[in-house]
């Protein structure tokens, strides 16, 4: 395979880290399927930005927290582009709160969007990749999944789950030409972190040896590395992109 012949599906590609991943892949010649949940305008902006880099791109609405929508999404991408070589499970949400006051609906929405989505998108995409005997799967975990964080038990559990999922799938597919890796970002400037109260933000910045938040592009470049055909002998890894936060 060469990068310029690959087709990628990026869940939650409309904004933030997902958008940066779409652009990083498009910049390397990859055709991009940009998934989004509700923000069509943002998805179409990402699509236009990818096309301006000279690749094919299209937006695909789909709520990946629902297994049936994961299946429909992967099918639609295959019907549109003819193949699927790179899957980036990026869609994610936070519903923060202390355990004592946490609601079941928030816990459920968090694991369904952050973890179940990755499982079912991988399950569907891997059927195609197994037939192709080629695939690159990259999952978005988080430093919070490695270290925990007060007020983020549900989020941390979902992101720790992503690591278990990544390592298990890596072993299942290792002999079939499919690699499965994860990135664990620290604090990255996106809509997700803009919502943090100033005090929490300042506290988090104090724990980053580099003393500053990262950019969506910092994460996207690492994802693009795992997506390369040349990364063929790297699987089951979790790479922190965090300015040293998890050291
Ligand atoms: P963001 O700016 O809030 O963007 C979230 C993206 O996910 C949007 O494109 C959104 O689509 C999509 N999305 C949400 N729920 C979805 C669903 N059910 N189905 C399909 N798409 C859905 O978030 P971000 O900061 O870029 O985070 C991206 C990933 O990195 C997440 O998995 C997050 O947990 C992880 N991460 C982020 C940080 C950070 O500091 N920002 C740190 C560690 C890990 P719409 O535009 O349609 O709403």
Short mmCIF file of N, CA and C in Angstrom, two decimals, residues 110-192:
data_model
loop_
_atom_site.label_atom_id
_atom_site.label_comp_id
_atom_site.label_asym_id
_atom_site.label_seq_id
_atom_site.Cartn_x
_atom_site.Cartn_y
_atom_site.Cartn_z
N UNK A 110 -21.20 8.37 28.21
CA UNK A 110 -19.74 8.48 28.10
C UNK A 110 -19.13 7.18 27.57
N UNK A 111 -19.49 6.05 28.17
CA UNK A 111 -18.83 4.82 27.69
C UNK A 111 -19.35 4.41 26.32
N UNK A 112 -20.62 4.72 26.07
CA UNK A 112 -21.16 4.34 24.75
C UNK A 112 -20.50 5.16 23.63
N UNK A 113 -20.26 6.45 23.89
CA UNK A 113 -19.66 7.30 22.85
C UNK A 113 -18.16 7.07 22.74
N UNK A 114 -17.48 6.85 23.86
CA UNK A 114 -16.02 6.79 23.83
C UNK A 114 -15.47 5.38 23.63
N UNK A 115 -16.21 4.37 24.10
CA UNK A 115 -15.65 3.00 24.09
C UNK A 115 -16.46 2.05 23.19
N UNK A 116 -17.77 2.00 23.41
CA UNK A 116 -18.56 1.07 22.60
C UNK A 116 -18.45 1.42 21.12
N UNK A 117 -18.41 2.72 20.82
CA UNK A 117 -18.28 3.18 19.44
C UNK A 117 -17.03 2.60 18.79
N UNK A 118 -15.92 2.65 19.53
CA UNK A 118 -14.66 2.15 18.97
C UNK A 118 -14.75 0.65 18.72
N UNK A 119 -15.37 -0.08 19.66
CA UNK A 119 -15.52 -1.52 19.49
C UNK A 119 -16.31 -1.85 18.21
N UNK A 120 -17.45 -1.18 18.04
CA UNK A 120 -18.31 -1.55 16.90
C UNK A 120 -17.78 -1.01 15.57
N UNK A 121 -17.14 0.16 15.58
CA UNK A 121 -16.53 0.63 14.33
C UNK A 121 -15.39 -0.31 13.92
N UNK A 122 -14.61 -0.76 14.92
CA UNK A 122 -13.51 -1.69 14.63
C UNK A 122 -14.03 -3.02 14.11
N UNK A 123 -15.08 -3.50 14.75
CA UNK A 123 -15.67 -4.79 14.36
C UNK A 123 -16.09 -4.74 12.88
N UNK A 124 -16.76 -3.64 12.49
CA UNK A 124 -17.23 -3.53 11.10
C UNK A 124 -16.07 -3.29 10.15
N UNK A 125 -15.17 -2.37 10.52
CA UNK A 125 -14.06 -2.02 9.61
C UNK A 125 -13.11 -3.20 9.44
N UNK A 126 -12.92 -3.98 10.51
CA UNK A 126 -11.95 -5.07 10.42
C UNK A 126 -12.40 -6.15 9.43
N UNK A 127 -13.73 -6.29 9.24
CA UNK A 127 -14.20 -7.26 8.23
C UNK A 127 -13.63 -6.90 6.85
N UNK A 128 -13.67 -5.59 6.53
CA UNK A 128 -13.14 -5.14 5.23
C UNK A 128 -11.62 -5.26 5.21
N UNK A 129 -10.99 -4.86 6.32
CA UNK A 129 -9.52 -4.88 6.37
C UNK A 129 -8.98 -6.31 6.29
N UNK A 130 -9.70 -7.26 6.89
CA UNK A 130 -9.25 -8.65 6.83
C UNK A 130 -9.27 -9.14 5.39
N UNK A 131 -10.31 -8.73 4.65
CA UNK A 131 -10.39 -9.13 3.24
C UNK A 131 -9.26 -8.49 2.44
N UNK A 132 -8.94 -7.25 2.79
CA UNK A 132 -7.85 -6.53 2.10
C UNK A 132 -6.47 -7.02 2.58
N UNK A 133 -6.48 -7.72 3.73
CA UNK A 133 -5.24 -8.08 4.44
C UNK A 133 -4.38 -6.86 4.69
N UNK A 134 -5.03 -5.75 4.96
CA UNK A 134 -4.31 -4.51 5.26
C UNK A 134 -5.22 -3.59 6.07
N UNK A 135 -4.69 -3.00 7.11
CA UNK A 135 -5.47 -2.00 7.85
C UNK A 135 -4.66 -1.31 8.92
N UNK A 136 -5.08 -0.10 9.22
CA UNK A 136 -4.46 0.67 10.31
C UNK A 136 -5.61 1.22 11.16
N UNK A 137 -5.62 0.84 12.43
CA UNK A 137 -6.67 1.34 13.33
C UNK A 137 -5.99 2.14 14.44
N UNK A 138 -6.49 3.33 14.68
CA UNK A 138 -5.91 4.18 15.72
C UNK A 138 -7.05 4.67 16.62
N UNK A 139 -6.91 4.42 17.91
CA UNK A 139 -7.96 4.79 18.87
C UNK A 139 -7.50 5.94 19.75
N UNK A 140 -8.45 6.83 20.08
CA UNK A 140 -8.12 7.95 20.96
C UNK A 140 -8.41 7.56 22.40
N UNK A 141 -7.34 7.40 23.17
CA UNK A 141 -7.48 7.23 24.61
C UNK A 141 -7.23 8.60 25.24
N UNK A 142 -6.64 8.61 26.43
CA UNK A 142 -6.36 9.88 27.12
C UNK A 142 -5.40 9.60 28.27
N UNK A 143 -4.61 10.59 28.62
CA UNK A 143 -3.77 10.47 29.82
C UNK A 143 -4.65 10.19 31.04
N UNK A 144 -5.88 10.71 31.00
CA UNK A 144 -6.81 10.47 32.11
C UNK A 144 -7.15 8.97 32.23
N UNK A 145 -7.12 8.26 31.13
CA UNK A 145 -7.35 6.80 31.15
C UNK A 145 -6.20 6.04 31.79
N UNK A 146 -5.02 6.65 31.80
CA UNK A 146 -3.85 6.01 32.41
C UNK A 146 -3.73 6.38 33.88
N UNK A 147 -4.07 7.64 34.19
CA UNK A 147 -3.78 8.15 35.55
C UNK A 147 -5.01 8.40 36.41
N UNK A 148 -6.20 8.46 35.78
CA UNK A 148 -7.40 8.84 36.53
C UNK A 148 -7.42 10.34 36.78
N UNK A 149 -8.59 10.85 37.14
CA UNK A 149 -8.72 12.28 37.44
C UNK A 149 -9.99 12.48 38.27
N UNK A 150 -9.92 13.22 39.38
CA UNK A 150 -11.14 13.42 40.16
C UNK A 150 -12.22 14.11 39.32
N UNK A 151 -13.43 13.64 39.42
CA UNK A 151 -14.53 14.24 38.65
C UNK A 151 -14.66 13.66 37.25
N UNK A 152 -13.74 12.73 36.90
CA UNK A 152 -13.79 12.18 35.54
C UNK A 152 -13.76 10.65 35.56
N UNK A 153 -14.40 10.05 36.57
CA UNK A 153 -14.34 8.59 36.69
C UNK A 153 -14.91 7.90 35.45
N UNK A 154 -16.04 8.39 34.96
CA UNK A 154 -16.67 7.75 33.80
C UNK A 154 -15.79 7.91 32.57
N UNK A 155 -15.28 9.11 32.38
CA UNK A 155 -14.42 9.38 31.22
C UNK A 155 -13.14 8.54 31.32
N UNK A 156 -12.52 8.53 32.51
CA UNK A 156 -11.28 7.77 32.70
C UNK A 156 -11.52 6.28 32.44
N UNK A 157 -12.64 5.77 32.92
CA UNK A 157 -12.94 4.34 32.71
C UNK A 157 -13.11 4.05 31.23
N UNK A 158 -13.78 4.94 30.51
CA UNK A 158 -13.99 4.70 29.08
C UNK A 158 -12.66 4.74 28.34
N UNK A 159 -11.77 5.65 28.74
CA UNK A 159 -10.49 5.78 28.04
C UNK A 159 -9.51 4.68 28.43
N UNK A 160 -9.62 4.16 29.66
CA UNK A 160 -8.82 3.00 30.05
C UNK A 160 -9.33 1.78 29.27
N UNK A 161 -10.63 1.71 29.08
CA UNK A 161 -11.22 0.63 28.28
C UNK A 161 -10.70 0.64 26.86
N UNK A 162 -10.50 1.82 26.31
CA UNK A 162 -9.98 1.95 24.94
C UNK A 162 -8.59 1.30 24.84
N UNK A 163 -7.82 1.39 25.92
CA UNK A 163 -6.48 0.79 25.90
C UNK A 163 -6.58 -0.74 25.89
N UNK A 164 -7.47 -1.30 26.71
CA UNK A 164 -7.66 -2.75 26.72
C UNK A 164 -8.15 -3.25 25.36
N UNK A 165 -9.07 -2.48 24.80
CA UNK A 165 -9.61 -2.81 23.47
C UNK A 165 -8.49 -2.80 22.42
N UNK A 166 -7.67 -1.77 22.47
CA UNK A 166 -6.58 -1.62 21.50
C UNK A 166 -5.62 -2.80 21.58
N UNK A 167 -5.23 -3.15 22.81
CA UNK A 167 -4.23 -4.22 22.95
C UNK A 167 -4.81 -5.58 22.55
N UNK A 168 -6.07 -5.82 22.89
CA UNK A 168 -6.69 -7.11 22.52
C UNK A 168 -6.83 -7.23 21.01
N UNK A 169 -7.33 -6.15 20.39
CA UNK A 169 -7.51 -6.19 18.93
C UNK A 169 -6.16 -6.30 18.23
N UNK A 170 -5.15 -5.63 18.79
CA UNK A 170 -3.81 -5.70 18.18
C UNK A 170 -3.35 -7.16 18.11
N UNK A 171 -3.59 -7.90 19.20
CA UNK A 171 -3.19 -9.31 19.22
C UNK A 171 -4.03 -10.14 18.24
N UNK A 172 -5.34 -9.85 18.19
CA UNK A 172 -6.21 -10.63 17.28
C UNK A 172 -5.81 -10.46 15.82
N UNK A 173 -5.41 -9.22 15.47
CA UNK A 173 -5.19 -8.92 14.04
C UNK A 173 -3.71 -8.90 13.63
N UNK A 174 -2.83 -9.16 14.60
CA UNK A 174 -1.40 -8.96 14.33
C UNK A 174 -0.89 -9.72 13.12
N UNK A 175 -1.41 -10.92 12.91
CA UNK A 175 -0.88 -11.73 11.80
C UNK A 175 -1.64 -11.49 10.50
N UNK A 176 -2.54 -10.50 10.50
CA UNK A 176 -3.41 -10.31 9.33
C UNK A 176 -3.15 -8.99 8.60
N UNK A 177 -2.05 -8.34 8.91
CA UNK A 177 -1.72 -7.08 8.21
C UNK A 177 -2.43 -5.87 8.78
N UNK A 178 -3.08 -6.04 9.93
CA UNK A 178 -3.82 -4.92 10.53
C UNK A 178 -3.14 -4.53 11.84
N UNK A 179 -2.74 -3.29 11.97
CA UNK A 179 -2.18 -2.82 13.24
C UNK A 179 -3.24 -2.01 13.99
N UNK A 180 -3.16 -2.06 15.32
CA UNK A 180 -4.11 -1.33 16.16
C UNK A 180 -3.30 -0.63 17.26
N UNK A 181 -3.35 0.68 17.27
CA UNK A 181 -2.60 1.47 18.25
C UNK A 181 -3.49 2.54 18.85
N UNK A 182 -3.00 3.16 19.91
CA UNK A 182 -3.77 4.24 20.54
C UNK A 182 -2.87 5.43 20.81
N UNK A 183 -3.48 6.60 20.83
CA UNK A 183 -2.78 7.79 21.31
C UNK A 183 -3.49 8.24 22.58
N UNK A 184 -2.71 8.77 23.51
CA UNK A 184 -3.27 9.26 24.77
C UNK A 184 -2.88 10.74 24.92
N UNK A 185 -3.75 11.62 24.43
CA UNK A 185 -3.43 13.05 24.58
C UNK A 185 -3.56 13.49 26.03
N UNK A 186 -2.80 14.54 26.35
CA UNK A 186 -2.93 15.18 27.66
C UNK A 186 -3.99 16.26 27.57
N UNK A 187 -3.57 17.51 27.75
CA UNK A 187 -4.54 18.61 27.65
C UNK A 187 -4.32 19.34 26.32
N UNK A 188 -5.32 19.21 25.46
CA UNK A 188 -5.22 19.78 24.11
C UNK A 188 -6.28 20.87 23.97
N UNK A 189 -5.91 21.98 23.37
CA UNK A 189 -6.86 23.09 23.20
C UNK A 189 -7.91 22.76 22.14
N UNK A 190 -9.12 22.44 22.57
CA UNK A 190 -10.25 22.20 21.65
C UNK A 190 -11.52 22.66 22.37
N UNK A 191 -12.67 22.49 21.70
CA UNK A 191 -13.95 22.84 22.35
C UNK A 191 -14.11 22.09 23.67
N UNK A 192 -13.60 20.83 23.70
CA UNK A 192 -13.77 19.98 24.89
C UNK A 192 -13.10 20.62 26.11
#
